XYZ file of C-alpha atoms in Angstrom:
375
model
C 0.033 -0.027 -0.016
C 1.245 3.440 -0.949
C 1.305 5.684 2.182
C 0.196 9.212 2.170
C 2.750 11.765 3.584
C 2.493 11.988 7.376
C 4.834 12.660 10.266
C 2.641 10.931 12.960
C 2.823 7.225 13.492
C -0.730 7.303 14.996
C -2.375 8.991 12.157
C -5.667 7.648 11.133
C -6.130 6.026 7.718
C -6.382 8.881 5.091
C -9.207 9.372 2.662
C -7.035 9.067 -0.326
C -9.579 10.370 -2.815
C -10.169 13.347 -0.542
C -6.445 13.952 -0.466
C -6.368 13.632 -4.299
C -9.186 16.122 -4.675
C -7.085 18.557 -2.654
C -4.380 18.153 -5.168
C -6.714 18.571 -8.141
C -8.009 21.815 -6.548
C -4.467 23.036 -5.945
C -3.394 22.601 -9.526
C -6.562 24.266 -10.710
C -5.629 27.285 -8.357
C -2.101 27.362 -9.969
C -3.664 27.412 -13.487
C -6.158 30.042 -12.352
C -3.301 32.280 -11.170
C -1.215 31.590 -14.247
C -3.967 32.803 -16.508
C -5.317 35.631 -14.267
C -2.980 38.133 -15.779
C -4.756 38.032 -19.074
C -8.021 38.970 -17.583
C -6.702 42.574 -17.066
C -8.015 42.658 -13.521
C -11.584 42.011 -14.827
C -13.170 39.066 -12.998
C -15.686 38.529 -15.799
C -12.907 37.896 -18.319
C -10.940 35.440 -16.123
C -10.291 32.286 -18.160
C -10.546 29.595 -15.263
C -13.177 31.741 -13.756
C -14.060 30.321 -10.394
C -10.819 28.909 -9.412
C -10.876 31.131 -6.299
C -13.542 28.770 -4.951
C -10.909 26.139 -4.225
C -9.934 27.967 -1.088
C -13.545 27.547 0.174
C -13.249 23.858 -0.834
C -9.940 23.564 1.129
C -11.640 25.012 4.217
C -14.474 22.519 4.007
C -12.182 19.604 3.366
C -10.227 20.784 6.367
C -13.176 20.872 8.614
C -14.210 17.267 7.535
C -10.650 15.895 7.963
C -9.965 17.558 11.274
C -13.264 16.196 12.713
C -12.424 12.786 11.511
C -8.746 12.898 12.777
C -9.210 14.471 16.112
C -12.730 14.630 17.549
C -12.510 11.307 19.286
C -8.994 11.891 20.647
C -9.618 14.581 23.227
C -9.805 12.385 26.266
C -6.147 11.434 25.699
C -4.864 14.512 23.784
C -4.065 17.979 25.352
C -4.403 21.204 23.693
C -0.697 21.554 23.636
C -0.377 18.228 21.791
C -3.065 19.278 19.285
C -1.415 22.610 18.336
C 1.956 20.982 18.228
C 0.510 18.643 15.676
C -0.924 21.475 13.592
C 2.260 23.452 13.595
C 4.308 20.545 12.617
C 1.991 19.741 9.807
C 1.644 23.184 8.457
C 4.554 25.424 9.315
C 7.605 23.999 7.685
C 6.044 24.508 4.323
C 4.851 28.037 5.465
C 8.528 28.916 6.176
C 9.550 27.405 2.795
C 6.963 29.467 0.925
C 8.218 32.725 2.568
C 11.701 31.780 1.801
C 11.024 31.302 -1.881
C 8.920 34.522 -1.759
C 11.921 36.416 -0.327
C 14.365 34.960 -2.899
C 12.128 35.832 -5.871
C 10.949 39.177 -4.464
C 12.981 41.513 -6.620
C 12.186 39.364 -9.748
C 8.684 40.711 -9.455
C 9.685 44.366 -10.018
C 7.282 45.896 -12.507
C 4.486 48.562 -12.538
C 2.071 45.877 -11.439
C 3.953 45.852 -8.059
C 4.932 49.447 -7.468
C 6.491 49.163 -4.056
C 9.173 46.525 -4.920
C 11.583 48.994 -6.419
C 11.569 51.103 -3.283
C 11.840 48.088 -0.751
C 15.269 47.954 0.995
C 16.979 44.758 1.795
C 16.389 45.271 5.487
C 12.687 45.784 4.834
C 12.571 42.549 2.997
C 14.417 40.719 5.819
C 11.933 42.060 8.331
C 8.993 41.071 6.328
C 10.531 37.705 5.758
C 10.991 37.113 9.434
C 7.526 38.199 10.310
C 6.216 35.988 7.438
C 7.920 32.952 9.044
C 5.547 33.436 12.034
C 2.487 33.844 9.891
C 1.669 36.936 11.754
C -0.176 39.199 9.120
C 1.208 42.697 8.424
C -0.930 45.706 8.023
C -1.196 47.624 4.758
C 1.197 50.226 6.167
C 3.882 47.524 5.992
C 3.196 46.238 2.489
C 6.278 46.021 0.341
C 4.575 44.941 -2.913
C 1.641 47.213 -3.448
C -1.350 44.862 -3.145
C -1.969 45.389 0.573
C -1.699 41.760 1.259
C -1.280 40.504 4.768
C 1.661 38.314 3.562
C 3.189 40.247 0.709
C 5.918 37.615 -0.038
C 3.313 34.859 -0.498
C -0.220 36.058 -0.939
C -1.975 32.680 -0.533
C -0.538 32.282 2.905
C -3.759 34.344 4.077
C -5.718 31.155 3.830
C -3.261 29.413 6.172
C -3.685 32.191 8.683
C -7.382 31.590 8.609
C -6.760 27.807 8.962
C -4.879 28.376 12.173
C -7.791 30.508 13.349
C -10.169 27.593 12.335
C -7.869 25.158 14.364
C -8.111 27.413 17.454
C -11.880 27.538 17.131
C -12.090 23.950 16.532
C -10.105 22.998 19.783
C -11.702 25.469 22.134
C -15.323 25.751 20.903
C -16.412 23.804 17.755
C -15.515 20.381 18.894
C -17.601 20.877 22.083
C -20.885 21.706 20.166
C -23.627 19.258 19.744
C -24.564 18.265 16.281
C -27.809 20.424 16.557
C -26.012 23.431 17.910
C -23.253 22.956 15.160
C -26.030 22.759 12.627
C -27.578 25.976 13.864
C -24.250 27.793 13.477
C -23.729 26.217 9.975
C -27.114 27.662 8.919
C -26.234 31.108 10.253
C -22.868 31.066 8.552
C -24.645 29.983 5.306
C -26.875 32.907 5.387
C -23.871 35.199 5.991
C -22.087 33.611 3.041
C -25.064 34.068 0.737
C -25.436 37.755 1.875
C -21.644 38.315 1.134
C -21.980 36.751 -2.254
C -25.072 38.499 -3.562
C -24.168 41.934 -2.160
C -20.562 41.859 -3.398
C -19.796 44.786 -5.676
C -17.731 42.511 -7.949
C -20.341 39.597 -7.943
C -18.249 36.972 -6.159
C -16.646 36.070 -2.878
C -13.099 36.781 -3.760
C -11.086 38.334 -0.901
C -9.756 37.793 2.569
C -6.011 38.368 2.055
C -5.650 41.807 3.781
C -5.916 43.232 7.265
C -8.331 45.839 5.975
C -11.627 45.454 7.741
C -13.679 44.677 4.819
C -11.138 41.951 3.657
C -11.102 40.426 7.190
C -14.917 40.185 7.083
C -14.754 38.400 3.749
C -12.051 36.084 4.993
C -13.842 35.026 8.149
C -17.162 34.623 6.347
C -15.524 32.442 3.661
C -13.935 30.311 6.516
C -16.777 29.755 8.954
C -19.523 28.103 6.715
C -17.268 25.649 4.830
C -15.098 24.630 7.873
C -18.139 24.060 10.203
C -20.062 22.360 7.327
C -17.192 19.960 6.740
C -17.259 19.123 10.488
C -21.038 18.658 10.491
C -20.737 16.558 7.298
C -18.251 14.207 9.074
C -20.400 13.796 12.247
C -23.860 13.240 10.602
C -23.337 11.256 7.379
C -22.344 7.580 7.687
C -19.548 6.516 5.430
C -20.094 3.254 3.546
C -17.158 2.397 1.299
C -18.114 1.824 -2.299
C -16.385 1.687 -5.711
C -13.797 4.289 -6.741
C -15.361 7.773 -7.055
C -12.150 9.785 -7.862
C -13.094 10.325 -11.611
C -16.573 11.595 -10.942
C -15.637 13.734 -7.875
C -12.661 15.316 -9.616
C -14.634 15.924 -12.809
C -17.416 17.674 -10.780
C -14.861 19.754 -8.782
C -13.103 20.882 -11.928
C -16.374 21.808 -13.618
C -17.390 23.995 -10.670
C -14.070 25.724 -10.540
C -13.728 26.261 -14.182
C -17.183 27.199 -15.358
C -17.287 30.559 -17.065
C -18.708 33.649 -15.281
C -22.420 33.533 -14.761
C -24.520 36.368 -16.420
C -21.488 38.609 -17.144
C -21.926 42.191 -16.186
C -25.674 42.346 -16.265
C -26.606 40.871 -12.975
C -23.541 40.498 -10.844
C -25.465 39.029 -7.978
C -26.288 35.905 -10.101
C -22.670 34.923 -10.106
C -22.401 35.642 -6.438
C -25.300 33.302 -5.835
C -23.522 30.607 -7.969
C -20.435 30.946 -5.648
C -22.585 30.590 -2.481
C -24.635 27.693 -3.781
C -21.444 25.945 -5.077
C -19.954 26.091 -1.547
C -23.125 25.370 0.297
C -24.583 22.529 -1.870
C -22.043 21.201 -4.354
C -18.789 21.021 -2.288
C -20.558 18.840 0.378
C -21.671 16.377 -2.383
C -18.106 16.254 -3.744
C -16.560 15.591 -0.340
C -19.101 12.958 0.394
C -18.395 11.181 -2.904
C -14.665 11.391 -2.090
C -15.195 9.928 1.370
C -17.132 6.927 0.293
C -14.801 6.087 -2.591
C -12.524 3.125 -2.296
C -9.424 2.767 -4.514
C -9.118 -0.749 -5.713
C -6.087 -0.703 -8.140
C -2.377 0.308 -7.592
C -2.202 2.846 -10.416
C -5.218 4.882 -9.028
C -3.751 4.654 -5.498
C -0.421 6.012 -6.671
C -2.134 8.831 -8.645
C -4.273 9.806 -5.682
C -1.382 9.529 -3.240
C 0.817 11.730 -5.501
C -1.857 14.331 -5.892
C -2.533 14.312 -2.148
C 1.110 14.665 -1.388
C 1.831 17.731 -3.589
C -1.450 19.453 -2.826
C -0.085 21.518 0.165
C 3.355 22.141 -1.164
C 2.236 23.417 -4.596
C -0.401 25.596 -3.120
C 1.915 27.353 -0.669
C 4.865 27.791 -2.937
C 3.433 28.625 -6.337
C 2.595 32.219 -5.836
C 6.065 33.759 -5.546
C 6.718 32.230 -9.055
C 3.484 33.801 -10.237
C 4.688 37.312 -9.071
C 7.758 36.861 -11.208
C 5.842 35.502 -14.038
C 3.449 38.458 -14.237
C 6.545 40.861 -14.040
C 8.006 39.032 -17.074
C 4.713 39.185 -19.036
C 4.439 42.972 -18.369
C 8.076 43.908 -18.998
C 8.386 41.771 -22.149
C 4.762 42.350 -23.358
C 4.295 38.639 -23.889
C 1.138 37.687 -25.876
C -1.229 35.088 -24.403
C -0.106 32.523 -27.079
C 3.402 32.435 -25.619
C 2.300 33.205 -22.069
C -0.135 30.294 -21.915
C 2.536 27.779 -22.847
C 5.075 29.273 -20.706
C 2.606 29.167 -17.878
C 1.804 25.619 -18.489
C 5.581 24.829 -18.375
C 5.631 26.723 -15.057
C 2.879 24.595 -13.711
C 4.689 21.385 -14.563
C 7.909 22.778 -13.083
C 6.041 23.758 -9.868
C 4.625 20.194 -9.638
C 7.962 18.675 -9.782
C 9.446 21.170 -7.413
C 6.644 20.647 -4.977
C 7.308 16.847 -4.942
C 11.034 17.425 -4.538
C 10.508 19.878 -1.707
C 8.073 17.449 -0.073
C 10.586 14.652 -0.010
C 13.747 16.525 0.570
C 12.545 19.049 3.159
C 8.952 18.760 4.314
C 8.685 15.162 5.256
C 12.264 15.036 6.930
C 11.634 18.094 8.856
C 8.194 16.991 10.000
C 9.555 13.667 10.963
C 12.350 15.295 13.057
C 9.958 17.671 14.699
C 7.628 14.924 15.521
C 10.258 12.843 17.166
C 11.666 15.962 18.964
C 8.433 17.514 20.227
C 5.648 14.839 20.344
C 5.181 12.361 23.218
C 6.406 8.901 22.549
């Protein structure tokens, strides 16, 4: 049997199809960002239009997996043990992502990132050290020009909210009854729908800045999917069946790649699509992934590989995207060349992610586990 990447000897059996779906979503995110430049900042023209919803899928998947992995362990597990596990699992790659962001920072210099040219080395070092802690920086400390809470590696905002979810999970959410958790899920779903249909751009994109509006978007995008994932794990009995990888992957890709709904005419319609995708379709995809059983070695290897690279490629890809955008701007690269170069970049990042996983992430996590976890 091919084992999924884990540093803990007592880890529960993985839902390998769910792991693979995380990988599929992560690759779609990378393609979304590679092609985003050619939309000219217009969300309606975005080629892989709903790739941003992968973050909401990650949050729901995280809630499901966290409930599965930990909710029956609290009689023997301390808060300290729980948080050490989460830091060991997530933080080595956060540090790697920030390091890559620092190394590639000046390669992103262009009029798209107006603050890079005026950023000194000591400012870069300071932001890198802060980034290692995942403490967000305010817009006043931005060194790129996009007001990101993590200007060296924009997608790290979702890991910041993942840590918030873990804190809520440990101290509050795990203690809720299914009924009370269900009430909170309904309320969070209403908030998500309101965010989506009232959005001035007709979507739920956002969450990456310490600005109040962005924080509201981020917490709204976090709460429903994470709690819904927990509730799904608690309430729906899992009965193993045939492999569901193909159908669940196809459905996920379809929901992330479907063109903009109703264009400029009724922006709220696309917002409603976003909300209903998260509320109705993502639980179905996760359920299909959870009940699926892999029965041949090739499928098992594919699913394991996709699961293994899912987190590394997500957390390291964006520094390369910054540099890619700068190259597209300064050289005025047409989409015909930019697409194929971007596709090559995606392949490169898949290979690099696997190499970093095996040469850095897994060894570091094993060492940290042996050093800091109870025997």
